[in-house]
GROMACS .gro file of C-alpha atoms in nm:
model
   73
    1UNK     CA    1  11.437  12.543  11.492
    2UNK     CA    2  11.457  12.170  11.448
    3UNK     CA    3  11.800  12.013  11.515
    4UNK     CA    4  11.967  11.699  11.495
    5UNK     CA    5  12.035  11.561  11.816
    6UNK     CA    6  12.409  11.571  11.896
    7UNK     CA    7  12.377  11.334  12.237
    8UNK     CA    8  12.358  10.944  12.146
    9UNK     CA    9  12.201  10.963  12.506
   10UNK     CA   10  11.912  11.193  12.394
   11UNK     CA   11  11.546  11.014  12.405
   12UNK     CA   12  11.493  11.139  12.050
   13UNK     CA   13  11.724  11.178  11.718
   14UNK     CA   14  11.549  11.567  11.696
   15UNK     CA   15  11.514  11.823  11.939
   16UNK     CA   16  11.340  12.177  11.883
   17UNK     CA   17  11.560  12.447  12.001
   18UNK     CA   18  11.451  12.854  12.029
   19UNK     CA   19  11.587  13.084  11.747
   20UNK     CA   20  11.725  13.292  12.081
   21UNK     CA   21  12.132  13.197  12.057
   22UNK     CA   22  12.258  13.047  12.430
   23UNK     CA   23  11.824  12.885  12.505
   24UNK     CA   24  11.883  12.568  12.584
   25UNK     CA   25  11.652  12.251  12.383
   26UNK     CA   26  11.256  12.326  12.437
   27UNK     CA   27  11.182  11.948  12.339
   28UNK     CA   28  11.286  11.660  12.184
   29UNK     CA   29  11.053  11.583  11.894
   30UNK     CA   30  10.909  11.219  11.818
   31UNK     CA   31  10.613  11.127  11.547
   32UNK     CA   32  10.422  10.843  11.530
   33UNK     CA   33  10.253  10.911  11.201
   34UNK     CA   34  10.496  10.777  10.951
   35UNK     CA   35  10.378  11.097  10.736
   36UNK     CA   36  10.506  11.291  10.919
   37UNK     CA   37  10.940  11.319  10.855
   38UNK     CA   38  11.068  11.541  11.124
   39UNK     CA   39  11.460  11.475  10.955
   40UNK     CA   40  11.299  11.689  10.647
   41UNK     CA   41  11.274  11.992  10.823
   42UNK     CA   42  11.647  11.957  11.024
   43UNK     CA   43  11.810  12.338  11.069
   44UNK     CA   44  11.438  12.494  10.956
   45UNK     CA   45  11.272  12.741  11.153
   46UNK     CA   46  10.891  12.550  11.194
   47UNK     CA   47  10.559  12.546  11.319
   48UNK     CA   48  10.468  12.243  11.481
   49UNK     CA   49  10.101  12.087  11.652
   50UNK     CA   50  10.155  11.785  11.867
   51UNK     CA   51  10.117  11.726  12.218
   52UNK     CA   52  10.428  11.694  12.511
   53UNK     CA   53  10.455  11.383  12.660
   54UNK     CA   54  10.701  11.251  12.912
   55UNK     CA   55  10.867  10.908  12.860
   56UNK     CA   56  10.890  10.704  13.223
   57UNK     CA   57  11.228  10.636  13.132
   58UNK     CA   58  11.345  10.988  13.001
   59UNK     CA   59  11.115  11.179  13.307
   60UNK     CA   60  11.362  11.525  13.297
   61UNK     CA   61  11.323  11.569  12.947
   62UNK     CA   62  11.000  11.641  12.766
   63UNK     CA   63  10.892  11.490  12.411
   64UNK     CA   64  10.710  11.636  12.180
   65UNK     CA   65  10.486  11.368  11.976
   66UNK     CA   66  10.440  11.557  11.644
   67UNK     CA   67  10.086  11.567  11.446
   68UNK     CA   68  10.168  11.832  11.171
   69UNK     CA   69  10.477  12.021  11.109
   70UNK     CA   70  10.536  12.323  10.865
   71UNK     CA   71  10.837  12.542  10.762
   72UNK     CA   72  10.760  12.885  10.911
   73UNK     CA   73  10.831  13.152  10.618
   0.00000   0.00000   0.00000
């Protein structure tokens, strides 16, 4: 499920979270293809391709660069 980040210290506005209530953020999502609007999906159970990635100045958390995302239905 894609959520709006709630931290202003978060390396990304969007994290992906599991649909499991108390699991904790699986990765913060990031796109570099301006086609690509990760905000459109917010509170949406998706499917996402990308690959993780790990910022030198964010190394505990991982990103997620997205290629393709896709409301699961």
């Amino acid at each position: 499920v894609v959520r709006r980040t709630l931290s202003p210290q978060a390396p990304t506005r969007y994290e992906l979270r599991s649909r499991r209530k108390g699991e904790w953020v699986l990765d913060f999502l990031m796109s570099e293809d301006p086609t690509v609007k990760i905000p459109d999906y917010a509170n949406q159970d998706v499917f996402i391709q990308g690959e993780e990635w790990v910022d030198p100045k964010w190394p505990k958390y991982p990103i997620l660069k997205v290629r393709s995302i896709t409301p699961n239905p």
